[in-house]
Short mmCIF file of C-alpha atoms and ligand atoms in Angstrom, two decimals:
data_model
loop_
_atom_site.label_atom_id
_atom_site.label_comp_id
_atom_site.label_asym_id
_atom_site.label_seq_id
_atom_site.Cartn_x
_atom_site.Cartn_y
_atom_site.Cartn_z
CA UNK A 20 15.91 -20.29 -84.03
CA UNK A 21 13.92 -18.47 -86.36
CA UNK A 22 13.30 -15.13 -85.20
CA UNK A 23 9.57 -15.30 -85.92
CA UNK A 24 9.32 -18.13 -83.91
CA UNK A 25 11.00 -16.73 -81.47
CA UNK A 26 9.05 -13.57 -80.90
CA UNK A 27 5.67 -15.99 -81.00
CA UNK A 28 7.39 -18.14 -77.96
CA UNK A 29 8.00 -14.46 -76.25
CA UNK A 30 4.60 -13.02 -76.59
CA UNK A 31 2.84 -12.96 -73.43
CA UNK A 32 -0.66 -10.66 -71.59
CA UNK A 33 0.23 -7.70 -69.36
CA UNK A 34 -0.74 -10.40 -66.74
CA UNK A 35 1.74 -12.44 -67.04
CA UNK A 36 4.34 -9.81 -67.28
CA UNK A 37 3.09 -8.33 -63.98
CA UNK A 38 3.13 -12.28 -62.30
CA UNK A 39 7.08 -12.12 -62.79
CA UNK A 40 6.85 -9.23 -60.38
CA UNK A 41 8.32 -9.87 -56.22
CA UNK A 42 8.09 -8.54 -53.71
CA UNK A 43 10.58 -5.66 -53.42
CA UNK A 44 11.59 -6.19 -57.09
CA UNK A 45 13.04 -2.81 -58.91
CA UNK A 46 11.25 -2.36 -61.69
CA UNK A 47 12.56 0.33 -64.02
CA UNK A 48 10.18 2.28 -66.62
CA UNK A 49 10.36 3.68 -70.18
CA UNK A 50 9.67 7.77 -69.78
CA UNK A 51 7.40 9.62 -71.04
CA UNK A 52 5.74 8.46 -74.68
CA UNK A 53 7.81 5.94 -74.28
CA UNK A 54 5.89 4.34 -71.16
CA UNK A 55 4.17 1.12 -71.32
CA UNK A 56 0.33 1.65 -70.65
CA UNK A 57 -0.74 -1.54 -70.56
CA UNK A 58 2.27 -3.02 -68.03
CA UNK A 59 1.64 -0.16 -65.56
CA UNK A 60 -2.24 0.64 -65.99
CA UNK A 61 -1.97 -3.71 -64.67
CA UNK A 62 0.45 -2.90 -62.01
CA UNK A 63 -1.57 -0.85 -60.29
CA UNK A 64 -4.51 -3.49 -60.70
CA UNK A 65 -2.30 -5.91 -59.05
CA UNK A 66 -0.60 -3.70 -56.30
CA UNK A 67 -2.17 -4.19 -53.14
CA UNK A 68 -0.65 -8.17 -53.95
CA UNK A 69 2.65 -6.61 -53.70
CA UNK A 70 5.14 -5.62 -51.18
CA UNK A 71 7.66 -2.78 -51.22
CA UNK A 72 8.37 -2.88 -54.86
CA UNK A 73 9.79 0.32 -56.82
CA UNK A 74 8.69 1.56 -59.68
CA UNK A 75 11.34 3.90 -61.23
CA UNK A 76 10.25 6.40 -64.19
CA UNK A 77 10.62 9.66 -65.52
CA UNK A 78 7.70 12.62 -66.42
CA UNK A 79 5.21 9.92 -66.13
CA UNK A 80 2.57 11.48 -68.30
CA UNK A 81 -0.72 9.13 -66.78
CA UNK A 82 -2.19 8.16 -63.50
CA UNK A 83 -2.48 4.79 -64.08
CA UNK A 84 -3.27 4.12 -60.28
CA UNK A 85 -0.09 2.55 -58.80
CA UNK A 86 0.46 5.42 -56.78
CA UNK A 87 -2.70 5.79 -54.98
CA UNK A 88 -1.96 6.39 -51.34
CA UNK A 89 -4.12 3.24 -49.88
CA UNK A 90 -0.90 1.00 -51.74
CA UNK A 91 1.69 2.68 -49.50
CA UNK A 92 4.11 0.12 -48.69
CA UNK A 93 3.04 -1.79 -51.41
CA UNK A 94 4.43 0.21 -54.42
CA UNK A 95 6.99 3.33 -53.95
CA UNK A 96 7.87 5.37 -57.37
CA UNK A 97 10.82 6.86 -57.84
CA UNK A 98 11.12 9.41 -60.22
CA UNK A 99 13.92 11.08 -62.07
CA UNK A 100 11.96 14.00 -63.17
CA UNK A 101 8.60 14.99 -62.10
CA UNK A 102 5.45 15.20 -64.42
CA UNK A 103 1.63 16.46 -62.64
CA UNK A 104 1.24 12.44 -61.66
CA UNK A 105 4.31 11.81 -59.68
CA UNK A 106 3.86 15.85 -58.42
CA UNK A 107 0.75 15.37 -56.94
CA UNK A 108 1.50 11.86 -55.34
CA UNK A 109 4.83 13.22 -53.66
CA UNK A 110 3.16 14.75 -50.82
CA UNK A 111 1.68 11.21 -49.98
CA UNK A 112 4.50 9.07 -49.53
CA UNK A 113 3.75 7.22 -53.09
CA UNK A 114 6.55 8.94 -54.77
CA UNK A 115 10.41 10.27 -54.52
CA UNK A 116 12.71 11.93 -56.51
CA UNK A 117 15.76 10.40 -57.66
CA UNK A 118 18.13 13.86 -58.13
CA UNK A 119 20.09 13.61 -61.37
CA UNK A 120 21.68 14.95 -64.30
CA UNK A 121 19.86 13.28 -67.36
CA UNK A 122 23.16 11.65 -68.92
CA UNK A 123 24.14 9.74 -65.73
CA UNK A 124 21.15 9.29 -65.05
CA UNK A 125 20.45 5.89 -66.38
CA UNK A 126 24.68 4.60 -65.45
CA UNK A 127 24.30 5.43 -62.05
CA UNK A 128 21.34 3.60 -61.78
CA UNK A 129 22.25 0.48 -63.05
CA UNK A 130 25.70 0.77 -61.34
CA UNK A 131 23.90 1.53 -57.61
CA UNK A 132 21.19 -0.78 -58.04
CA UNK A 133 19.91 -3.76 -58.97
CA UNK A 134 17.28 -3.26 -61.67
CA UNK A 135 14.92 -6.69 -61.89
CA UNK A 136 12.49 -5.42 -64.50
CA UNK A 137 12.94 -2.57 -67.70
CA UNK A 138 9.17 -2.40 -68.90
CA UNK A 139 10.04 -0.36 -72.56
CA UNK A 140 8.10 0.26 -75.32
CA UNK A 141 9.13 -0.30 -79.12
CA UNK A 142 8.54 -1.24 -82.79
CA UNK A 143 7.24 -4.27 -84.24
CA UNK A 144 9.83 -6.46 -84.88
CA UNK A 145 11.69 -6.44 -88.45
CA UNK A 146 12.90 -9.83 -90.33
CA UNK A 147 16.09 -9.51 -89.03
CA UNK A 148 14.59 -9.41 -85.25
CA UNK A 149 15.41 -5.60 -84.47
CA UNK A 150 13.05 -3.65 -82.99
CA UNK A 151 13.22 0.41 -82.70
CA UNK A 152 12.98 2.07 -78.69
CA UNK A 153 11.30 4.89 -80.82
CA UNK A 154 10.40 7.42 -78.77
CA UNK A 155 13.42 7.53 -76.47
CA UNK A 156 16.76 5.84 -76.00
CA UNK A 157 17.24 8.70 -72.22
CA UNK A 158 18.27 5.48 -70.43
CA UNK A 159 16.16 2.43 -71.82
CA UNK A 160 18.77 1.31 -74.30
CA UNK A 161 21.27 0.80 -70.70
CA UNK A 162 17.85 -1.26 -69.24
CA UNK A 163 18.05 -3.30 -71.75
CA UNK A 164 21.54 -4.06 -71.37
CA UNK A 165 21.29 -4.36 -67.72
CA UNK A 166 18.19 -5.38 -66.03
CA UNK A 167 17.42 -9.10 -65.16
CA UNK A 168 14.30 -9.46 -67.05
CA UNK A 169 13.63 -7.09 -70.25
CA UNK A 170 9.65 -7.04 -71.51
CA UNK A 171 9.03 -4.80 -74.43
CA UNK A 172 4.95 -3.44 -75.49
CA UNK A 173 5.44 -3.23 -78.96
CA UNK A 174 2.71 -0.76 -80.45
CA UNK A 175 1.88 -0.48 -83.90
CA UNK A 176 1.72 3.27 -83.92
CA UNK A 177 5.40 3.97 -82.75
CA UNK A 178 7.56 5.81 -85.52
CA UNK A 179 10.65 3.36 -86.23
CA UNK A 180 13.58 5.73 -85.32
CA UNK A 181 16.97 5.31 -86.12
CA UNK A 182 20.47 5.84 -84.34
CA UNK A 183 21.29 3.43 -81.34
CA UNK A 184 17.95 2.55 -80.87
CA UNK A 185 17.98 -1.01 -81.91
CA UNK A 186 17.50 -4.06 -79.74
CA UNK A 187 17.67 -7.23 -80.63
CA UNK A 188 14.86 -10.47 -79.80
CA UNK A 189 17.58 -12.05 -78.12
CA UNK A 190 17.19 -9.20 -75.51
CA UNK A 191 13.90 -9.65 -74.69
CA UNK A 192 12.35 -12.04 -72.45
CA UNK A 193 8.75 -11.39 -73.09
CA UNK A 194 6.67 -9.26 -75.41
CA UNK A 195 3.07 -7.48 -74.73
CA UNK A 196 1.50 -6.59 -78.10
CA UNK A 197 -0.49 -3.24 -77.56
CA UNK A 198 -1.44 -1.12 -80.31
CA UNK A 199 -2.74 1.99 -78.65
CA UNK A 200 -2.74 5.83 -79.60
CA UNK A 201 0.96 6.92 -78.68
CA UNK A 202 0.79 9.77 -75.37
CA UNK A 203 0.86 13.50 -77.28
CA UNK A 204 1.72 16.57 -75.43
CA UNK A 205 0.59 19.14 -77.68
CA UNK A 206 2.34 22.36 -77.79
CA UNK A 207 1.25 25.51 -75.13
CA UNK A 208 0.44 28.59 -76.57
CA UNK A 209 2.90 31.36 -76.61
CA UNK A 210 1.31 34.31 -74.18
CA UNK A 211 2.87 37.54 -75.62
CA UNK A 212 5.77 37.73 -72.70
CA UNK A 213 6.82 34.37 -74.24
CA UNK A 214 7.19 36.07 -78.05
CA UNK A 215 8.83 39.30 -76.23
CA UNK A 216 11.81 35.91 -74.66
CA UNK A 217 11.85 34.25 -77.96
CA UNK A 218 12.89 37.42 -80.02
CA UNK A 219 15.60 38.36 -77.38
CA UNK A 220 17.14 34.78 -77.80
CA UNK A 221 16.18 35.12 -81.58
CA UNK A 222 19.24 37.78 -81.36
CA UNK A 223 21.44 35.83 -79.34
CA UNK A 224 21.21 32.51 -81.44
CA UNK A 225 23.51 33.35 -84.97
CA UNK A 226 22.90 31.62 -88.06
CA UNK A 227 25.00 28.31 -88.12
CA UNK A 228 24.36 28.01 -84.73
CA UNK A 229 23.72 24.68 -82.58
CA UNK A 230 20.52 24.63 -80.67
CA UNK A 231 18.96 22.77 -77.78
CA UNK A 232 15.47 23.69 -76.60
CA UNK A 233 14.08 22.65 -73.44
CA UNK A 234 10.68 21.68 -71.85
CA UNK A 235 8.36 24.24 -70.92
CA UNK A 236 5.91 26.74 -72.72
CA UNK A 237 8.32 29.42 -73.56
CA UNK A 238 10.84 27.07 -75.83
CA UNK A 239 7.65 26.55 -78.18
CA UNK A 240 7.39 30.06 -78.70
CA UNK A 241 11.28 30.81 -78.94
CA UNK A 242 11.62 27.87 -81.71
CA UNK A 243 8.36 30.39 -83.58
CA UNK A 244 10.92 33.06 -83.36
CA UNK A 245 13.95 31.02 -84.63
CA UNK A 246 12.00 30.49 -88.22
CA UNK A 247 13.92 33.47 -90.23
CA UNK A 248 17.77 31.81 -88.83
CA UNK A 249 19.72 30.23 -91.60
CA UNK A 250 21.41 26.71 -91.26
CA UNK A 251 20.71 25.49 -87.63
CA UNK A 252 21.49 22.22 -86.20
CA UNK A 253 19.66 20.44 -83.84
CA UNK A 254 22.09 19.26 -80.66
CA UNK A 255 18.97 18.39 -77.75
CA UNK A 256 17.97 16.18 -75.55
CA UNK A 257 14.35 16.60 -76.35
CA UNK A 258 13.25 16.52 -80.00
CA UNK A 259 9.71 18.70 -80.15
CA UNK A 260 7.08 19.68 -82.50
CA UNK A 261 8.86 23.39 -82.79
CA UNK A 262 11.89 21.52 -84.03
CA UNK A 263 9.81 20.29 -87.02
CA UNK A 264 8.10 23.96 -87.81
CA UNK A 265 11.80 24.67 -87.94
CA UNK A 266 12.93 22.41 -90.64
CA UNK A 267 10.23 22.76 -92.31
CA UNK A 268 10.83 26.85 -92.76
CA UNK A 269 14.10 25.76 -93.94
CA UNK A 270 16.09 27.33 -90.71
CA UNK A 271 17.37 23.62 -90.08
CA UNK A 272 20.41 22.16 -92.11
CA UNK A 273 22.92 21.06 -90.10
CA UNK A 274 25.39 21.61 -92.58
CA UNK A 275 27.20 23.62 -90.26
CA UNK A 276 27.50 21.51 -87.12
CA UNK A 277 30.61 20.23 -86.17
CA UNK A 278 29.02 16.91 -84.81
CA UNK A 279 26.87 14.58 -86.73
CA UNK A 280 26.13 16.97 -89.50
CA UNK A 281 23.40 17.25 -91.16
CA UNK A 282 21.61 15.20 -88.82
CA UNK A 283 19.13 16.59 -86.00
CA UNK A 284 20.39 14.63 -82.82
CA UNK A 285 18.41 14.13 -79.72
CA UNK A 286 17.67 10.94 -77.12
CA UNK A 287 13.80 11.22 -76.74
CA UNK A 288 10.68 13.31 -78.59
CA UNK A 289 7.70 14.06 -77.08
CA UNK A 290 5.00 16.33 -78.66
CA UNK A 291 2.14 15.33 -81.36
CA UNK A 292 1.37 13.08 -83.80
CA UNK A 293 3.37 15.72 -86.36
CA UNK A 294 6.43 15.12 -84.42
CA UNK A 295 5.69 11.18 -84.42
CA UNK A 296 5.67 11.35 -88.42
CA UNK A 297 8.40 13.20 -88.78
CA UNK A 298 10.76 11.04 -86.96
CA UNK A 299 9.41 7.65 -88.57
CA UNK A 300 12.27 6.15 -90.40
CA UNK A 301 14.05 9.85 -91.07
CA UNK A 302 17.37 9.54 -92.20
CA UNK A 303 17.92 13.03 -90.24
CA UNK A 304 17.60 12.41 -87.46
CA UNK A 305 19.59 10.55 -84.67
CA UNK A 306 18.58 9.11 -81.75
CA UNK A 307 21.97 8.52 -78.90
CA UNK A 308 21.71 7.62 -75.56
CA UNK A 309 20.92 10.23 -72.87
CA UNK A 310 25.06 9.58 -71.77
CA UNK A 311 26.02 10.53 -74.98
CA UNK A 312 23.52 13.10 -76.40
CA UNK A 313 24.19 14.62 -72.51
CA UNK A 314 27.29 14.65 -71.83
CA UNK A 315 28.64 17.82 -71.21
CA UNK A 316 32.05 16.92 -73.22
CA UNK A 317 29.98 15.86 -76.34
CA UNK A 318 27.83 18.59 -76.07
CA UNK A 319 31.33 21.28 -76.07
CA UNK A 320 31.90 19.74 -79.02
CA UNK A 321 29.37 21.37 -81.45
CA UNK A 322 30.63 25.10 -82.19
CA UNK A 323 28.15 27.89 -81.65
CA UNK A 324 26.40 25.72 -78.89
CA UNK A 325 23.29 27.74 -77.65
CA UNK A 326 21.25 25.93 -74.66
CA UNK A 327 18.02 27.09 -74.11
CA UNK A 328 16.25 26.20 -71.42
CA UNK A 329 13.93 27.70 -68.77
CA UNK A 330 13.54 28.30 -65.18
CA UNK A 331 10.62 29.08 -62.13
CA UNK A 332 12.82 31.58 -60.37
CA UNK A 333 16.46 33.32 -59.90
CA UNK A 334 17.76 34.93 -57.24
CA UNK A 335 19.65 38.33 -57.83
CA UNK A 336 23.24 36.54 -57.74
CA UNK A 337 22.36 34.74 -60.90
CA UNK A 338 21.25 31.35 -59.13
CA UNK A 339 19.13 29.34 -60.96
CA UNK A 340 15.98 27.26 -59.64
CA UNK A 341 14.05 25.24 -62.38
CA UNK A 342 12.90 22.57 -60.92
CA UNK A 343 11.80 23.37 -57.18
CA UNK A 344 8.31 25.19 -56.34
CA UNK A 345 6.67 26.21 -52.66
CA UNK A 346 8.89 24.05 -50.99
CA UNK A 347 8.32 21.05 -52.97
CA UNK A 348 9.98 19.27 -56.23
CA UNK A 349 8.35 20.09 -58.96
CA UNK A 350 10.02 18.85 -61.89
CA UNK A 351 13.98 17.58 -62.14
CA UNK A 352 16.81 19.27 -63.45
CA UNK A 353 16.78 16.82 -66.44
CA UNK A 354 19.57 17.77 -68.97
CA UNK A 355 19.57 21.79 -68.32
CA UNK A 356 22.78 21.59 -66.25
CA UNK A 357 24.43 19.26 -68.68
CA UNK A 358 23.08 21.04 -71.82
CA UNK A 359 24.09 24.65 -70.37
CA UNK A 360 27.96 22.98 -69.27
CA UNK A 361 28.10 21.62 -72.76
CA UNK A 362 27.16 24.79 -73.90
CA UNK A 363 29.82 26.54 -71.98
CA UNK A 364 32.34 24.56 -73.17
CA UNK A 365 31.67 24.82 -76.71
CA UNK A 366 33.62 27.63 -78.84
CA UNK A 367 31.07 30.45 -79.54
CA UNK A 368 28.43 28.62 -77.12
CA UNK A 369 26.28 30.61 -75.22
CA UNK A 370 23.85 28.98 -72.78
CA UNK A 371 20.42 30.82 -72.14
CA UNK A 372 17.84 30.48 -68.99
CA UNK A 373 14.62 31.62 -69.82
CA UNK A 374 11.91 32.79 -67.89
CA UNK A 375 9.06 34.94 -67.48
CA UNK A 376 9.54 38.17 -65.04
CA UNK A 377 6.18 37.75 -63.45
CA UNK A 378 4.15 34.68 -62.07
CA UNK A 379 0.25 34.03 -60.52
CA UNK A 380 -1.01 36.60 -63.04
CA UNK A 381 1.99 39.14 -62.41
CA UNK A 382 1.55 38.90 -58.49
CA UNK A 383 5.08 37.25 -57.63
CA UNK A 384 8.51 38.39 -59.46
CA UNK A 385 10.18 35.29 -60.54
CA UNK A 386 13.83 37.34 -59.73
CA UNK A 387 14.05 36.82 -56.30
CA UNK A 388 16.80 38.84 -53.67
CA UNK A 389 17.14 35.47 -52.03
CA UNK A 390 15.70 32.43 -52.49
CA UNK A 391 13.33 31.01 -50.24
CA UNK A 392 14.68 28.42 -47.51
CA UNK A 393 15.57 25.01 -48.48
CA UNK A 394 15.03 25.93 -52.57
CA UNK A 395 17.21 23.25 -54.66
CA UNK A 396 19.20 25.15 -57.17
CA UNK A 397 19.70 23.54 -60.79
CA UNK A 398 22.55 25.66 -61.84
CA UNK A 399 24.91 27.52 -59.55
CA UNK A 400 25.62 30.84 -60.04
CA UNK A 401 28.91 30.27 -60.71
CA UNK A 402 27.80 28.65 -63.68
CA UNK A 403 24.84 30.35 -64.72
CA UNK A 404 25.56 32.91 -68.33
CA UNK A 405 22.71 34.81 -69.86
CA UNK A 406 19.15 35.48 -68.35
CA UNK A 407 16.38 36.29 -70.16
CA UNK A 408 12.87 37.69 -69.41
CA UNK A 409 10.57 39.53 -71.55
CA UNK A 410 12.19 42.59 -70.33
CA UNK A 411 15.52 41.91 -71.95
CA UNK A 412 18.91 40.04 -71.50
CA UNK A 413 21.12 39.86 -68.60
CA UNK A 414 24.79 39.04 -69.68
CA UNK A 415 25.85 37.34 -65.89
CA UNK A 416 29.11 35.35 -67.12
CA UNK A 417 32.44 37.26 -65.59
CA UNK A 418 29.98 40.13 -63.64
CA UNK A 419 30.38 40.81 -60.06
CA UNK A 420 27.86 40.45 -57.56
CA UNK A 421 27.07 44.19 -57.59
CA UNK A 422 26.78 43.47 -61.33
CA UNK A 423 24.48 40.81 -61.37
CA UNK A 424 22.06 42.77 -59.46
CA UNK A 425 22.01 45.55 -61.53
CA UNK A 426 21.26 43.59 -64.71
CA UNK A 427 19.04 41.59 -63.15
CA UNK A 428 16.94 44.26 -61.56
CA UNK A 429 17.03 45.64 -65.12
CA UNK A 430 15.30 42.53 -66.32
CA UNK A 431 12.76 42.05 -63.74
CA UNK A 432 9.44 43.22 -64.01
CA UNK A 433 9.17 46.97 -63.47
CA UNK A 434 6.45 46.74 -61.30
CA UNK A 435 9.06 44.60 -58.60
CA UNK A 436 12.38 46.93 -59.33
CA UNK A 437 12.12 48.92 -56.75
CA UNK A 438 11.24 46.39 -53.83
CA UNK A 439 14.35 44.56 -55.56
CA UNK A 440 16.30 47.55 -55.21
CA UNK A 441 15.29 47.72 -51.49
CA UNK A 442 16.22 44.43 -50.53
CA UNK A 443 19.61 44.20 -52.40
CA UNK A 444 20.68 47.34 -50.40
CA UNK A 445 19.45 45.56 -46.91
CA UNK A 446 21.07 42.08 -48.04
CA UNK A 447 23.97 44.36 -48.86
CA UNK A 448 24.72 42.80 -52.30
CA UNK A 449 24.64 45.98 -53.78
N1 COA B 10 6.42 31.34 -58.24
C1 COA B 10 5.20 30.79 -58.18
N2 COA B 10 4.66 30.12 -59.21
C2 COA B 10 5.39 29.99 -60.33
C3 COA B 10 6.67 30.53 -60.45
C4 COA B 10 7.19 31.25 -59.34
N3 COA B 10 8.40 31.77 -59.38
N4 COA B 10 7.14 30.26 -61.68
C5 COA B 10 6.20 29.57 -62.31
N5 COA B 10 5.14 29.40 -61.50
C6 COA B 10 3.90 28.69 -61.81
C7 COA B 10 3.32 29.10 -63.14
O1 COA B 10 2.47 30.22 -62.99
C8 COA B 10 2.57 27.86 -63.54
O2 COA B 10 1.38 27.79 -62.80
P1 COA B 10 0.01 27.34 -63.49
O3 COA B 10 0.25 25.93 -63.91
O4 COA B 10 -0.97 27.49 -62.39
O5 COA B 10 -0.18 28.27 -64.63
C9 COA B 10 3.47 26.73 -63.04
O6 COA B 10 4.24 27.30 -61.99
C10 COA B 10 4.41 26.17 -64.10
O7 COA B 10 5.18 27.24 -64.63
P2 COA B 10 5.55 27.33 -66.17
O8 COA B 10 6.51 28.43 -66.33
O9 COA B 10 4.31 27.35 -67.01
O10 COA B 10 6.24 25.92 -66.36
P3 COA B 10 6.64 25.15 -67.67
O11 COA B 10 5.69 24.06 -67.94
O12 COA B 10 6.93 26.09 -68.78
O13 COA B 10 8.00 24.48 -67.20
C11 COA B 10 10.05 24.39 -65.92
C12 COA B 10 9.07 25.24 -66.73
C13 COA B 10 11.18 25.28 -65.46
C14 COA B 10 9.35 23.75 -64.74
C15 COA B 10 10.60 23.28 -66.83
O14 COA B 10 11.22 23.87 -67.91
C16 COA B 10 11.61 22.40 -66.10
O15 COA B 10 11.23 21.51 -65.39
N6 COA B 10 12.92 22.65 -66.32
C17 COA B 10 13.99 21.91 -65.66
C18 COA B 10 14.56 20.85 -66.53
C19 COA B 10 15.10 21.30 -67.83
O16 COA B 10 15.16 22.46 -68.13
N7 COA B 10 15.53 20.35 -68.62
C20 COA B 10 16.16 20.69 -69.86
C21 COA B 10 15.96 19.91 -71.02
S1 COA B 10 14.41 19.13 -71.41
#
């Protein structure tokens, strides 16, 4: 058939894409700016006809009313890594977490259960019938190749990416046209503890150097910091706006990486309409799968690996806790275990936890002597390598206990140093 024809036989309303939901169907979710509006703003129109479906997805970035606590029983979202909408509707029975690290995220999934319904977003459709996942290939490329019925929004306004990001008509089973404005998280603004972090990992990252930057405030203002390097590569999981200041300064080649050089590889973007433009169609830039972009192995591939990501607290052995706040989840520990293994395993990697020393306007010390009861930890402190506040660098890889607790006191906020002090003498680490 001709693959015009064949997309026009495909098309169908956000209605009748919600009408092929069951009862207790899985229904699995592009993340982030890759989320279908118009397929989940209807679900949650059409709820309360429902019964005890799941709706799996990942930093969902807008209420679009599906989890509102009078549809309990109706609709349950699980979620592999929190965002404010799936935070705030934890506490009311509308949504779990689904613990993971990002590259087995999507396999384990599809292996463990059985996904009815991937609701993606993409490209129009080319004359050869591809279109482009875009935005993000995390785990929507394996949805595609595994759930029972695949619908696609296709929006106008989506940058065609390239890399494995191509699916073919014969995938899909229906198609929602909705040209929309594509979801933008705009950069934060660096406070000046932020600049103090970025120019401390500004020394730690040589030129030639492989980088990954995480999500969070402070990786905005580190990638500022980063402009003066020579001949970066890009190795992430996350392609953002900072990533495109960088090239553009020049401090991005890739003609030293060791994997796909020359190219800036990543499995999803999120960030502005800069960002968006920069990835349409650019040769530079390759999208892989969250499994591959992920995996620790690939990762320890690249020479001079540097993972940077960030963290809410750390306790004065060096354990790391990124994604847990007053007793409740508050985010997922996406790729930062995988990116800081890969890291480790690289030759010349280093991998970097950021954080500020101070939180609720310098009122609580993120370094902690213990942390508090039932905390989950994202990275172990048998794993965890260099710490970073705006106070310096603590270099935890090899150190004792004893050791830890010195450099980490050293890095806390002065204000807390001697209450740290106090307590590592009573806990008798020190
Ligand atoms: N105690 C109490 N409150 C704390 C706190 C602490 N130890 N640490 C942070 N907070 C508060 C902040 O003050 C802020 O509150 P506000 O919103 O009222 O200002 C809020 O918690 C969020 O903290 P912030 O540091 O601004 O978060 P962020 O948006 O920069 O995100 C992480 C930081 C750690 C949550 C985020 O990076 C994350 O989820 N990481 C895990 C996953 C990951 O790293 N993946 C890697 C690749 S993408």
């Amino acid at each position: 058939m001709n693959f015009q024809t064949e997309y026009r036989e495909k098309i169908m309303s956000a209605e009748d894409a919600v009408d092929m939901v069951q009862d207790n169907s899985v229904i699995v979710a592009g993340m982030a700016a890759s989320e279908p509006p118009a397929l989940l703003k209807t679900l949650g129109k059409k709820a309360r006809e429902l019964e005890g479906v799941r709706v799996c997805t990942c930093l969902l970035m807008r209420d679009y009313g599906f989890m509102d606590p009078s549809l309990n029983g109706h609709i349950l979202n699980e979620s592999w890594f929190f965002g404010p909408w799936e935070r705030k509707f934890f506490g009311s029975k509308m949504a779990t977490h689904l613990p993971n690290n990002l590259h087995e995220a999507g396999i384990k999934k599809a292996q463990k259960d059985d996904i009815n319904i991937f609701w993606g977003t993409a490209t129009p459709m080319d004359e050869r019938g591809h279109f482009s996942l875009s935005l993000g290939v995390t785990y929507e490329k394996i949805m595609v190749e595994n759930a029972d019925i695949v619908i696609l929004e296709v929006n106008e306004n989506l940058p065609w990416t390239l890399g494995d990001t191509q699916v073919h008509i014969s995938q899909i089973d229906g198609i929602v046209e909705n040209t929309c404005d594509l979801i933008e998280l705009p950069p934060a603004q660096p406070t000046a503890e932020d600049r103090a972090i970025g120019e401390f990992i500004a020394d730690l990252v040589e030129d030639g150097a492989t980088i990954q930057l995480g999500i969070g405030g402070i990786p905005n203002a580190i990638a500022e910091c980063l402009k003066e390097k020579n001949e970066l590569g890009i190795h992430t999981e996350m392609f953002t706006d900072g990533m495109v200041d960088l090239f553009q300064a020049g401090a991005i080649t890739g003609r030293e990486k060791t994997m796909w050089p020359g190219k800036m590889v990543g499995t999803f973007a999120l960030g502005t309409k800069k960002l968006y433009d920069f990835l349409d169609h650019n040769p530079g830039v390759e999208f892989q799968q969250g499994s591959i972009t992920n995996d620790p192995f690939v990762i320890g591939r690249n020479h001079k690996m540097v993972s940077i990501n960030t963290a809410l607290q750390v306790d004065l052995c060096g354990q790391v806790v990124s994604e847990w706040l007053g007793g409740r989840q508050f985010s997922g520990t996406g790729g930062q275990a995988d990116t800081h293994r890969g890291a480790q395993r690289s030759p010349g990697g280093k991998g970097i936890i950021a954080l500020r020393s101070t939180a609720k306007k310098g009122l609580i010390s993120t370094i902690q002597p213990q942390l508090p009861a039932g905390a989950q930890i994202t990275l172990g402190r048998q794993e965890t390598d260099l710490v970073v506040t705006e106070f310096g660098v603590a270099s935890l890889k090899g150190m004792s206990v004893r050791e830890r607790v010195k450099r980490l006191i050293n890095i806390a906020h002065p204000d807390f140093r001697d209450e740290l002090h106090e307590e590592a003498e009573r806990l008798e680490i020190w």
